[in-house]
Amino acid sequence: GSKRISRELCPKSCGSCGPNRQCVSLVDLLPRFQQFAQWGWYSQWNQDSVLHFLLVHPGGLHIPATSKFFVEFGYRPLLGALGPHSNSEYLRRLGWRGVLFDQMHHEPERGLYKETITAQNIVEVLHRHGVPLEPGIVMIDIDSCDLWVFLSLTETFRPRVVQVEYNRHFRFDDNVTLDCTASNFTAEPGPAG
């Protein structure tokens, strides 16, 4: 039944999870992702299981305790509540610390801050919110200038893992992005970031 499956997948139940590698080959992990990364408790899709394989499972990356910090922006709380559709909630429940940013919601007691993230302000925003220089993971989903924000933040910060949203309607080898370097570009506020 579902209780048995849940028990096999949950790191709190198995007691043997704890990554021990400095580097992982995503090419080598792809077959395992395709076979096992098929569950999600808090994420919109199956991101929880992918994060488990990358950051919690013994075959995943070793993340020092000081780097067990997540940053998620473009976070969309479901009806203003933390948890559902959060890519970082799974890690938070495993003891990770972190911050979430959204253009419309502000709940600082829960680590959620109302911020408009741009390539020009990302470093200042992360410093202001106490993000370590080497966070365990940064999750970018702002539906516009994701690439430019990634490039700006990695000039100062060195996340161990970066998750960036992409548009599945483009082929993997298409090189397409908005020109967010234009001085007159403004991302329109929407339901995400």
mmCIF file with all atom_site columns, C-alpha atoms in Angstrom:
data_model
loop_
_atom_site.group_PDB
_atom_site.id
_atom_site.type_symbol
_atom_site.label_atom_id
_atom_site.label_alt_id
_atom_site.label_comp_id
_atom_site.label_asym_id
_atom_site.label_entity_id
_atom_site.label_seq_id
_atom_site.pdbx_PDB_ins_code
_atom_site.Cartn_x
_atom_site.Cartn_y
_atom_site.Cartn_z
_atom_site.occupancy
_atom_site.B_iso_or_equiv
_atom_site.pdbx_formal_charge
_atom_site.auth_seq_id
_atom_site.auth_comp_id
_atom_site.auth_asym_id
_atom_site.auth_atom_id
_atom_site.pdbx_PDB_model_num
ATOM 1   C CA . GLY A 1 1   ? 0.000  0.000  0.000   1.00 0.00 ? 1   GLY A CA 1
ATOM 2   C CA . SER A 1 2   ? 0.904  3.663  0.029   1.00 0.00 ? 2   SER A CA 1
ATOM 3   C CA . LYS A 1 3   ? 2.252  3.457  3.579   1.00 0.00 ? 3   LYS A CA 1
ATOM 4   C CA . ARG A 1 4   ? 4.909  0.949  2.462   1.00 0.00 ? 4   ARG A CA 1
ATOM 5   C CA . ILE A 1 5   ? 5.945  3.101  -0.515  1.00 0.00 ? 5   ILE A CA 1
ATOM 6   C CA . SER A 1 6   ? 6.084  6.224  1.615   1.00 0.00 ? 6   SER A CA 1
ATOM 7   C CA . ARG A 1 7   ? 8.251  4.440  4.168   1.00 0.00 ? 7   ARG A CA 1
ATOM 8   C CA . GLU A 1 8   ? 10.723 3.283  1.498   1.00 0.00 ? 8   GLU A CA 1
ATOM 9   C CA . LEU A 1 9   ? 11.082 6.779  0.056   1.00 0.00 ? 9   LEU A CA 1
ATOM 10  C CA . CYS A 1 10  ? 11.184 8.886  3.201   1.00 0.00 ? 10  CYS A CA 1
ATOM 11  C CA . PRO A 1 11  ? 14.713 9.706  4.426   1.00 0.00 ? 11  PRO A CA 1
ATOM 12  C CA . LYS A 1 12  ? 13.445 10.018 8.002   1.00 0.00 ? 12  LYS A CA 1
ATOM 13  C CA . SER A 1 13  ? 12.276 6.397  7.832   1.00 0.00 ? 13  SER A CA 1
ATOM 14  C CA . CYS A 1 14  ? 15.248 4.715  6.212   1.00 0.00 ? 14  CYS A CA 1
ATOM 15  C CA . GLY A 1 15  ? 17.917 6.256  8.430   1.00 0.00 ? 15  GLY A CA 1
ATOM 16  C CA . SER A 1 16  ? 20.626 5.397  5.893   1.00 0.00 ? 16  SER A CA 1
ATOM 17  C CA . CYS A 1 17  ? 20.413 8.543  3.767   1.00 0.00 ? 17  CYS A CA 1
ATOM 18  C CA . GLY A 1 18  ? 23.211 11.023 3.870   1.00 0.00 ? 18  GLY A CA 1
ATOM 19  C CA . PRO A 1 19  ? 25.107 12.071 0.753   1.00 0.00 ? 19  PRO A CA 1
ATOM 20  C CA . ASN A 1 20  ? 28.817 11.424 0.656   1.00 0.00 ? 20  ASN A CA 1
ATOM 21  C CA . ARG A 1 21  ? 30.073 12.641 -2.738  1.00 0.00 ? 21  ARG A CA 1
ATOM 22  C CA . GLN A 1 22  ? 31.739 15.902 -3.706  1.00 0.00 ? 22  GLN A CA 1
ATOM 23  C CA . CYS A 1 23  ? 30.696 15.587 -7.360  1.00 0.00 ? 23  CYS A CA 1
ATOM 24  C CA . VAL A 1 24  ? 27.969 13.747 -9.199  1.00 0.00 ? 24  VAL A CA 1
ATOM 25  C CA . SER A 1 25  ? 27.561 12.966 -12.860 1.00 0.00 ? 25  SER A CA 1
ATOM 26  C CA . LEU A 1 26  ? 24.108 13.954 -14.019 1.00 0.00 ? 26  LEU A CA 1
ATOM 27  C CA . VAL A 1 27  ? 24.620 11.688 -17.035 1.00 0.00 ? 27  VAL A CA 1
ATOM 28  C CA . ASP A 1 28  ? 25.119 8.762  -14.644 1.00 0.00 ? 28  ASP A CA 1
ATOM 29  C CA . LEU A 1 29  ? 22.173 9.850  -12.479 1.00 0.00 ? 29  LEU A CA 1
ATOM 30  C CA . LEU A 1 30  ? 19.734 10.307 -15.373 1.00 0.00 ? 30  LEU A CA 1
ATOM 31  C CA . PRO A 1 31  ? 18.615 6.635  -15.494 1.00 0.00 ? 31  PRO A CA 1
ATOM 32  C CA . ARG A 1 32  ? 18.075 6.712  -11.709 1.00 0.00 ? 32  ARG A CA 1
ATOM 33  C CA . PHE A 1 33  ? 16.098 9.959  -11.986 1.00 0.00 ? 33  PHE A CA 1
ATOM 34  C CA . GLN A 1 34  ? 13.948 8.425  -14.704 1.00 0.00 ? 34  GLN A CA 1
ATOM 35  C CA . GLN A 1 35  ? 13.311 5.313  -12.619 1.00 0.00 ? 35  GLN A CA 1
ATOM 36  C CA . PHE A 1 36  ? 12.961 6.694  -9.089  1.00 0.00 ? 36  PHE A CA 1
ATOM 37  C CA . ALA A 1 37  ? 12.342 10.470 -9.254  1.00 0.00 ? 37  ALA A CA 1
ATOM 38  C CA . GLN A 1 38  ? 8.609  10.060 -9.511  1.00 0.00 ? 38  GLN A CA 1
ATOM 39  C CA . TRP A 1 39  ? 7.234  11.401 -6.243  1.00 0.00 ? 39  TRP A CA 1
ATOM 40  C CA . GLY A 1 40  ? 6.619  14.768 -4.734  1.00 0.00 ? 40  GLY A CA 1
ATOM 41  C CA . TRP A 1 41  ? 5.079  15.747 -1.418  1.00 0.00 ? 41  TRP A CA 1
ATOM 42  C CA . TYR A 1 42  ? 5.347  19.535 -1.468  1.00 0.00 ? 42  TYR A CA 1
ATOM 43  C CA . SER A 1 43  ? 6.669  20.469 -4.906  1.00 0.00 ? 43  SER A CA 1
ATOM 44  C CA . GLN A 1 44  ? 4.440  21.166 -7.872  1.00 0.00 ? 44  GLN A CA 1
ATOM 45  C CA . TRP A 1 45  ? 5.718  18.130 -9.774  1.00 0.00 ? 45  TRP A CA 1
ATOM 46  C CA . ASN A 1 46  ? 8.459  15.645 -8.791  1.00 0.00 ? 46  ASN A CA 1
ATOM 47  C CA . GLN A 1 47  ? 11.150 18.069 -7.654  1.00 0.00 ? 47  GLN A CA 1
ATOM 48  C CA . ASP A 1 48  ? 11.127 16.626 -4.110  1.00 0.00 ? 48  ASP A CA 1
ATOM 49  C CA . SER A 1 49  ? 12.393 13.275 -5.353  1.00 0.00 ? 49  SER A CA 1
ATOM 50  C CA . VAL A 1 50  ? 15.060 14.897 -7.548  1.00 0.00 ? 50  VAL A CA 1
ATOM 51  C CA . LEU A 1 51  ? 16.274 16.998 -4.599  1.00 0.00 ? 51  LEU A CA 1
ATOM 52  C CA . HIS A 1 52  ? 16.320 13.834 -2.477  1.00 0.00 ? 52  HIS A CA 1
ATOM 53  C CA . PHE A 1 53  ? 18.623 12.086 -4.969  1.00 0.00 ? 53  PHE A CA 1
ATOM 54  C CA . LEU A 1 54  ? 20.886 15.135 -5.348  1.00 0.00 ? 54  LEU A CA 1
ATOM 55  C CA . LEU A 1 55  ? 21.114 16.364 -1.743  1.00 0.00 ? 55  LEU A CA 1
ATOM 56  C CA . VAL A 1 56  ? 19.980 13.640 0.682   1.00 0.00 ? 56  VAL A CA 1
ATOM 57  C CA . HIS A 1 57  ? 20.589 10.187 -0.843  1.00 0.00 ? 57  HIS A CA 1
ATOM 58  C CA . PRO A 1 58  ? 24.009 8.555  -0.170  1.00 0.00 ? 58  PRO A CA 1
ATOM 59  C CA . GLY A 1 59  ? 24.817 8.741  -3.906  1.00 0.00 ? 59  GLY A CA 1
ATOM 60  C CA . GLY A 1 60  ? 24.155 12.496 -3.961  1.00 0.00 ? 60  GLY A CA 1
ATOM 61  C CA . LEU A 1 61  ? 26.316 15.514 -3.272  1.00 0.00 ? 61  LEU A CA 1
ATOM 62  C CA . HIS A 1 62  ? 27.877 16.065 0.127   1.00 0.00 ? 62  HIS A CA 1
ATOM 63  C CA . ILE A 1 63  ? 26.546 19.354 1.476   1.00 0.00 ? 63  ILE A CA 1
ATOM 64  C CA . PRO A 1 64  ? 28.386 20.671 4.569   1.00 0.00 ? 64  PRO A CA 1
ATOM 65  C CA . ALA A 1 65  ? 26.125 21.710 7.453   1.00 0.00 ? 65  ALA A CA 1
ATOM 66  C CA . THR A 1 66  ? 26.998 25.371 6.853   1.00 0.00 ? 66  THR A CA 1
ATOM 67  C CA . SER A 1 67  ? 25.667 25.091 3.287   1.00 0.00 ? 67  SER A CA 1
ATOM 68  C CA . LYS A 1 68  ? 22.343 23.429 4.157   1.00 0.00 ? 68  LYS A CA 1
ATOM 69  C CA . PHE A 1 69  ? 20.612 26.625 3.129   1.00 0.00 ? 69  PHE A CA 1
ATOM 70  C CA . PHE A 1 70  ? 18.097 27.049 0.312   1.00 0.00 ? 70  PHE A CA 1
ATOM 71  C CA . VAL A 1 71  ? 17.009 30.101 -1.648  1.00 0.00 ? 71  VAL A CA 1
ATOM 72  C CA . GLU A 1 72  ? 13.799 29.916 -3.648  1.00 0.00 ? 72  GLU A CA 1
ATOM 73  C CA . PHE A 1 73  ? 12.438 32.774 -5.681  1.00 0.00 ? 73  PHE A CA 1
ATOM 74  C CA . GLY A 1 74  ? 9.498  32.878 -7.898  1.00 0.00 ? 74  GLY A CA 1
ATOM 75  C CA . TYR A 1 75  ? 7.883  31.021 -5.003  1.00 0.00 ? 75  TYR A CA 1
ATOM 76  C CA . ARG A 1 76  ? 4.106  30.876 -5.385  1.00 0.00 ? 76  ARG A CA 1
ATOM 77  C CA . PRO A 1 77  ? 2.356  30.108 -2.128  1.00 0.00 ? 77  PRO A CA 1
ATOM 78  C CA . LEU A 1 78  ? -0.954 28.392 -2.738  1.00 0.00 ? 78  LEU A CA 1
ATOM 79  C CA . LEU A 1 79  ? -3.544 30.793 -1.326  1.00 0.00 ? 79  LEU A CA 1
ATOM 80  C CA . GLY A 1 80  ? -0.766 32.447 0.704   1.00 0.00 ? 80  GLY A CA 1
ATOM 81  C CA . ALA A 1 81  ? 0.158  29.241 2.570   1.00 0.00 ? 81  ALA A CA 1
ATOM 82  C CA . LEU A 1 82  ? 3.651  27.814 2.762   1.00 0.00 ? 82  LEU A CA 1
ATOM 83  C CA . GLY A 1 83  ? 4.081  24.194 1.762   1.00 0.00 ? 83  GLY A CA 1
ATOM 84  C CA . PRO A 1 84  ? 2.088  23.279 -1.334  1.00 0.00 ? 84  PRO A CA 1
ATOM 85  C CA . HIS A 1 85  ? 3.961  23.914 -4.575  1.00 0.00 ? 85  HIS A CA 1
ATOM 86  C CA . SER A 1 86  ? 7.184  24.788 -2.767  1.00 0.00 ? 86  SER A CA 1
ATOM 87  C CA . ASN A 1 87  ? 10.350 23.230 -4.116  1.00 0.00 ? 87  ASN A CA 1
ATOM 88  C CA . SER A 1 88  ? 12.158 23.924 -0.837  1.00 0.00 ? 88  SER A CA 1
ATOM 89  C CA . GLU A 1 89  ? 9.575  22.718 1.707   1.00 0.00 ? 89  GLU A CA 1
ATOM 90  C CA . TYR A 1 90  ? 10.928 19.157 1.580   1.00 0.00 ? 90  TYR A CA 1
ATOM 91  C CA . LEU A 1 91  ? 14.420 20.399 2.506   1.00 0.00 ? 91  LEU A CA 1
ATOM 92  C CA . ARG A 1 92  ? 13.029 22.684 5.225   1.00 0.00 ? 92  ARG A CA 1
ATOM 93  C CA . ARG A 1 93  ? 11.328 19.685 6.836   1.00 0.00 ? 93  ARG A CA 1
ATOM 94  C CA . LEU A 1 94  ? 14.681 17.875 6.797   1.00 0.00 ? 94  LEU A CA 1
ATOM 95  C CA . GLY A 1 95  ? 16.232 20.684 8.851   1.00 0.00 ? 95  GLY A CA 1
ATOM 96  C CA . TRP A 1 96  ? 17.579 22.981 6.152   1.00 0.00 ? 96  TRP A CA 1
ATOM 97  C CA . ARG A 1 97  ? 17.322 26.743 6.681   1.00 0.00 ? 97  ARG A CA 1
ATOM 98  C CA . GLY A 1 98  ? 16.476 29.164 3.923   1.00 0.00 ? 98  GLY A CA 1
ATOM 99  C CA . VAL A 1 99  ? 14.589 32.076 2.433   1.00 0.00 ? 99  VAL A CA 1
ATOM 100 C CA . LEU A 1 100 ? 11.809 32.393 -0.130  1.00 0.00 ? 100 LEU A CA 1
ATOM 101 C CA . PHE A 1 101 ? 11.000 35.441 -2.233  1.00 0.00 ? 101 PHE A CA 1
ATOM 102 C CA . ASP A 1 102 ? 7.762  36.377 -3.950  1.00 0.00 ? 102 ASP A CA 1
ATOM 103 C CA . GLN A 1 103 ? 6.424  39.615 -5.448  1.00 0.00 ? 103 GLN A CA 1
ATOM 104 C CA . MET A 1 104 ? 3.087  39.439 -3.671  1.00 0.00 ? 104 MET A CA 1
ATOM 105 C CA . HIS A 1 105 ? 3.480  37.667 -0.305  1.00 0.00 ? 105 HIS A CA 1
ATOM 106 C CA . HIS A 1 106 ? 5.347  38.669 2.854   1.00 0.00 ? 106 HIS A CA 1
ATOM 107 C CA . GLU A 1 107 ? 5.525  36.377 5.905   1.00 0.00 ? 107 GLU A CA 1
ATOM 108 C CA . PRO A 1 108 ? 8.960  37.036 7.470   1.00 0.00 ? 108 PRO A CA 1
ATOM 109 C CA . GLU A 1 109 ? 8.192  34.805 10.464  1.00 0.00 ? 109 GLU A CA 1
ATOM 110 C CA . ARG A 1 110 ? 8.137  31.931 7.953   1.00 0.00 ? 110 ARG A CA 1
ATOM 111 C CA . GLY A 1 111 ? 11.141 33.052 5.884   1.00 0.00 ? 111 GLY A CA 1
ATOM 112 C CA . LEU A 1 112 ? 9.010  34.415 3.014   1.00 0.00 ? 112 LEU A CA 1
ATOM 113 C CA . TYR A 1 113 ? 9.826  37.957 1.864   1.00 0.00 ? 113 TYR A CA 1
ATOM 114 C CA . LYS A 1 114 ? 8.143  40.235 -0.645  1.00 0.00 ? 114 LYS A CA 1
ATOM 115 C CA . GLU A 1 115 ? 10.839 41.121 -3.157  1.00 0.00 ? 115 GLU A CA 1
ATOM 116 C CA . THR A 1 116 ? 11.037 41.815 -6.864  1.00 0.00 ? 116 THR A CA 1
ATOM 117 C CA . ILE A 1 117 ? 14.136 39.954 -8.036  1.00 0.00 ? 117 ILE A CA 1
ATOM 118 C CA . THR A 1 118 ? 16.178 41.352 -10.928 1.00 0.00 ? 118 THR A CA 1
ATOM 119 C CA . ALA A 1 119 ? 19.653 40.762 -12.287 1.00 0.00 ? 119 ALA A CA 1
ATOM 120 C CA . GLN A 1 120 ? 20.559 44.201 -10.968 1.00 0.00 ? 120 GLN A CA 1
ATOM 121 C CA . ASN A 1 121 ? 19.438 43.631 -7.350  1.00 0.00 ? 121 ASN A CA 1
ATOM 122 C CA . ILE A 1 122 ? 19.851 39.892 -6.693  1.00 0.00 ? 122 ILE A CA 1
ATOM 123 C CA . VAL A 1 123 ? 23.216 40.116 -4.913  1.00 0.00 ? 123 VAL A CA 1
ATOM 124 C CA . GLU A 1 124 ? 22.049 42.953 -2.647  1.00 0.00 ? 124 GLU A CA 1
ATOM 125 C CA . VAL A 1 125 ? 18.796 41.105 -1.805  1.00 0.00 ? 125 VAL A CA 1
ATOM 126 C CA . LEU A 1 126 ? 20.650 37.883 -0.909  1.00 0.00 ? 126 LEU A CA 1
ATOM 127 C CA . HIS A 1 127 ? 23.170 39.774 1.270   1.00 0.00 ? 127 HIS A CA 1
ATOM 128 C CA . ARG A 1 128 ? 20.333 41.666 3.022   1.00 0.00 ? 128 ARG A CA 1
ATOM 129 C CA . HIS A 1 129 ? 18.610 38.390 3.902   1.00 0.00 ? 129 HIS A CA 1
ATOM 130 C CA . GLY A 1 130 ? 21.738 36.682 5.254   1.00 0.00 ? 130 GLY A CA 1
ATOM 131 C CA . VAL A 1 131 ? 22.252 34.117 2.508   1.00 0.00 ? 131 VAL A CA 1
ATOM 132 C CA . PRO A 1 132 ? 25.638 32.357 2.895   1.00 0.00 ? 132 PRO A CA 1
ATOM 133 C CA . LEU A 1 133 ? 28.083 32.721 0.004   1.00 0.00 ? 133 LEU A CA 1
ATOM 134 C CA . GLU A 1 134 ? 27.824 28.955 -0.679  1.00 0.00 ? 134 GLU A CA 1
ATOM 135 C CA . PRO A 1 135 ? 24.165 27.986 -0.236  1.00 0.00 ? 135 PRO A CA 1
ATOM 136 C CA . GLY A 1 136 ? 23.261 24.365 -0.850  1.00 0.00 ? 136 GLY A CA 1
ATOM 137 C CA . ILE A 1 137 ? 20.693 25.194 -3.535  1.00 0.00 ? 137 ILE A CA 1
ATOM 138 C CA . VAL A 1 138 ? 19.231 28.211 -5.299  1.00 0.00 ? 138 VAL A CA 1
ATOM 139 C CA . MET A 1 139 ? 15.918 27.722 -7.123  1.00 0.00 ? 139 MET A CA 1
ATOM 140 C CA . ILE A 1 140 ? 15.087 30.288 -9.813  1.00 0.00 ? 140 ILE A CA 1
ATOM 141 C CA . ASP A 1 141 ? 11.587 30.511 -11.297 1.00 0.00 ? 141 ASP A CA 1
ATOM 142 C CA . ILE A 1 142 ? 10.664 34.101 -12.171 1.00 0.00 ? 142 ILE A CA 1
ATOM 143 C CA . ASP A 1 143 ? 9.202  33.501 -15.640 1.00 0.00 ? 143 ASP A CA 1
ATOM 144 C CA . SER A 1 144 ? 11.338 36.107 -17.377 1.00 0.00 ? 144 SER A CA 1
ATOM 145 C CA . CYS A 1 145 ? 14.974 36.909 -16.639 1.00 0.00 ? 145 CYS A CA 1
ATOM 146 C CA . ASP A 1 146 ? 15.964 33.631 -14.966 1.00 0.00 ? 146 ASP A CA 1
ATOM 147 C CA . LEU A 1 147 ? 19.218 33.300 -16.933 1.00 0.00 ? 147 LEU A CA 1
ATOM 148 C CA . TRP A 1 148 ? 20.311 36.882 -16.230 1.00 0.00 ? 148 TRP A CA 1
ATOM 149 C CA . VAL A 1 149 ? 19.576 36.554 -12.516 1.00 0.00 ? 149 VAL A CA 1
ATOM 150 C CA . PHE A 1 150 ? 21.591 33.310 -12.453 1.00 0.00 ? 150 PHE A CA 1
ATOM 151 C CA . LEU A 1 151 ? 24.554 35.000 -14.149 1.00 0.00 ? 151 LEU A CA 1
ATOM 152 C CA . SER A 1 152 ? 24.441 37.965 -11.746 1.00 0.00 ? 152 SER A CA 1
ATOM 153 C CA . LEU A 1 153 ? 24.148 35.930 -8.563  1.00 0.00 ? 153 LEU A CA 1
ATOM 154 C CA . THR A 1 154 ? 26.995 33.584 -9.505  1.00 0.00 ? 154 THR A CA 1
ATOM 155 C CA . GLU A 1 155 ? 29.377 36.537 -9.782  1.00 0.00 ? 155 GLU A CA 1
ATOM 156 C CA . THR A 1 156 ? 29.279 36.624 -5.944  1.00 0.00 ? 156 THR A CA 1
ATOM 157 C CA . PHE A 1 157 ? 27.538 33.472 -4.684  1.00 0.00 ? 157 PHE A CA 1
ATOM 158 C CA . ARG A 1 158 ? 28.560 29.849 -5.340  1.00 0.00 ? 158 ARG A CA 1
ATOM 159 C CA . PRO A 1 159 ? 25.533 27.612 -4.808  1.00 0.00 ? 159 PRO A CA 1
ATOM 160 C CA . ARG A 1 160 ? 26.284 23.900 -4.798  1.00 0.00 ? 160 ARG A CA 1
ATOM 161 C CA . VAL A 1 161 ? 23.152 23.214 -6.881  1.00 0.00 ? 161 VAL A CA 1
ATOM 162 C CA . VAL A 1 162 ? 21.112 25.580 -9.040  1.00 0.00 ? 162 VAL A CA 1
ATOM 163 C CA . GLN A 1 163 ? 17.637 24.776 -10.282 1.00 0.00 ? 163 GLN A CA 1
ATOM 164 C CA . VAL A 1 164 ? 16.492 27.079 -13.091 1.00 0.00 ? 164 VAL A CA 1
ATOM 165 C CA . GLU A 1 165 ? 13.098 26.915 -14.737 1.00 0.00 ? 165 GLU A CA 1
ATOM 166 C CA . TYR A 1 166 ? 13.087 26.431 -18.480 1.00 0.00 ? 166 TYR A CA 1
ATOM 167 C CA . ASN A 1 167 ? 10.386 26.571 -21.119 1.00 0.00 ? 167 ASN A CA 1
ATOM 168 C CA . ARG A 1 168 ? 9.650  23.015 -22.218 1.00 0.00 ? 168 ARG A CA 1
ATOM 169 C CA . HIS A 1 169 ? 8.206  24.310 -25.489 1.00 0.00 ? 169 HIS A CA 1
ATOM 170 C CA . PHE A 1 170 ? 11.725 25.024 -26.746 1.00 0.00 ? 170 PHE A CA 1
ATOM 171 C CA . ARG A 1 171 ? 14.121 22.268 -27.781 1.00 0.00 ? 171 ARG A CA 1
ATOM 172 C CA . PHE A 1 172 ? 16.974 21.627 -25.360 1.00 0.00 ? 172 PHE A CA 1
ATOM 173 C CA . ASP A 1 173 ? 19.578 22.967 -27.804 1.00 0.00 ? 173 ASP A CA 1
ATOM 174 C CA . ASP A 1 174 ? 17.657 26.197 -28.591 1.00 0.00 ? 174 ASP A CA 1
ATOM 175 C CA . ASN A 1 175 ? 19.497 29.256 -27.281 1.00 0.00 ? 175 ASN A CA 1
ATOM 176 C CA . VAL A 1 176 ? 16.581 31.559 -26.507 1.00 0.00 ? 176 VAL A CA 1
ATOM 177 C CA . THR A 1 177 ? 16.140 34.033 -23.653 1.00 0.00 ? 177 THR A CA 1
ATOM 178 C CA . LEU A 1 178 ? 14.696 37.477 -23.046 1.00 0.00 ? 178 LEU A CA 1
ATOM 179 C CA . ASP A 1 179 ? 17.126 40.363 -23.419 1.00 0.00 ? 179 ASP A CA 1
ATOM 180 C CA . CYS A 1 180 ? 17.058 41.519 -19.824 1.00 0.00 ? 180 CYS A CA 1
ATOM 181 C CA . THR A 1 181 ? 20.193 43.586 -20.339 1.00 0.00 ? 181 THR A CA 1
ATOM 182 C CA . ALA A 1 182 ? 18.195 46.324 -22.072 1.00 0.00 ? 182 ALA A CA 1
ATOM 183 C CA . SER A 1 183 ? 18.088 49.407 -19.865 1.00 0.00 ? 183 SER A CA 1
ATOM 184 C CA . ASN A 1 184 ? 14.345 49.814 -20.389 1.00 0.00 ? 184 ASN A CA 1
ATOM 185 C CA . PHE A 1 185 ? 13.374 46.172 -19.626 1.00 0.00 ? 185 PHE A CA 1
ATOM 186 C CA . THR A 1 186 ? 10.878 45.696 -16.808 1.00 0.00 ? 186 THR A CA 1
ATOM 187 C CA . ALA A 1 187 ? 9.467  42.298 -15.876 1.00 0.00 ? 187 ALA A CA 1
ATOM 188 C CA . GLU A 1 188 ? 5.724  42.540 -15.360 1.00 0.00 ? 188 GLU A CA 1
ATOM 189 C CA . PRO A 1 189 ? 4.545  41.339 -11.952 1.00 0.00 ? 189 PRO A CA 1
ATOM 190 C CA . GLY A 1 190 ? 2.595  38.137 -12.272 1.00 0.00 ? 190 GLY A CA 1
ATOM 191 C CA . PRO A 1 191 ? 1.673  35.088 -10.266 1.00 0.00 ? 191 PRO A CA 1
ATOM 192 C CA . ALA A 1 192 ? 5.335  34.115 -9.899  1.00 0.00 ? 192 ALA A CA 1
ATOM 193 C CA . GLY A 1 193 ? 8.397  36.005 -8.680  1.00 0.00 ? 193 GLY A CA 1
#
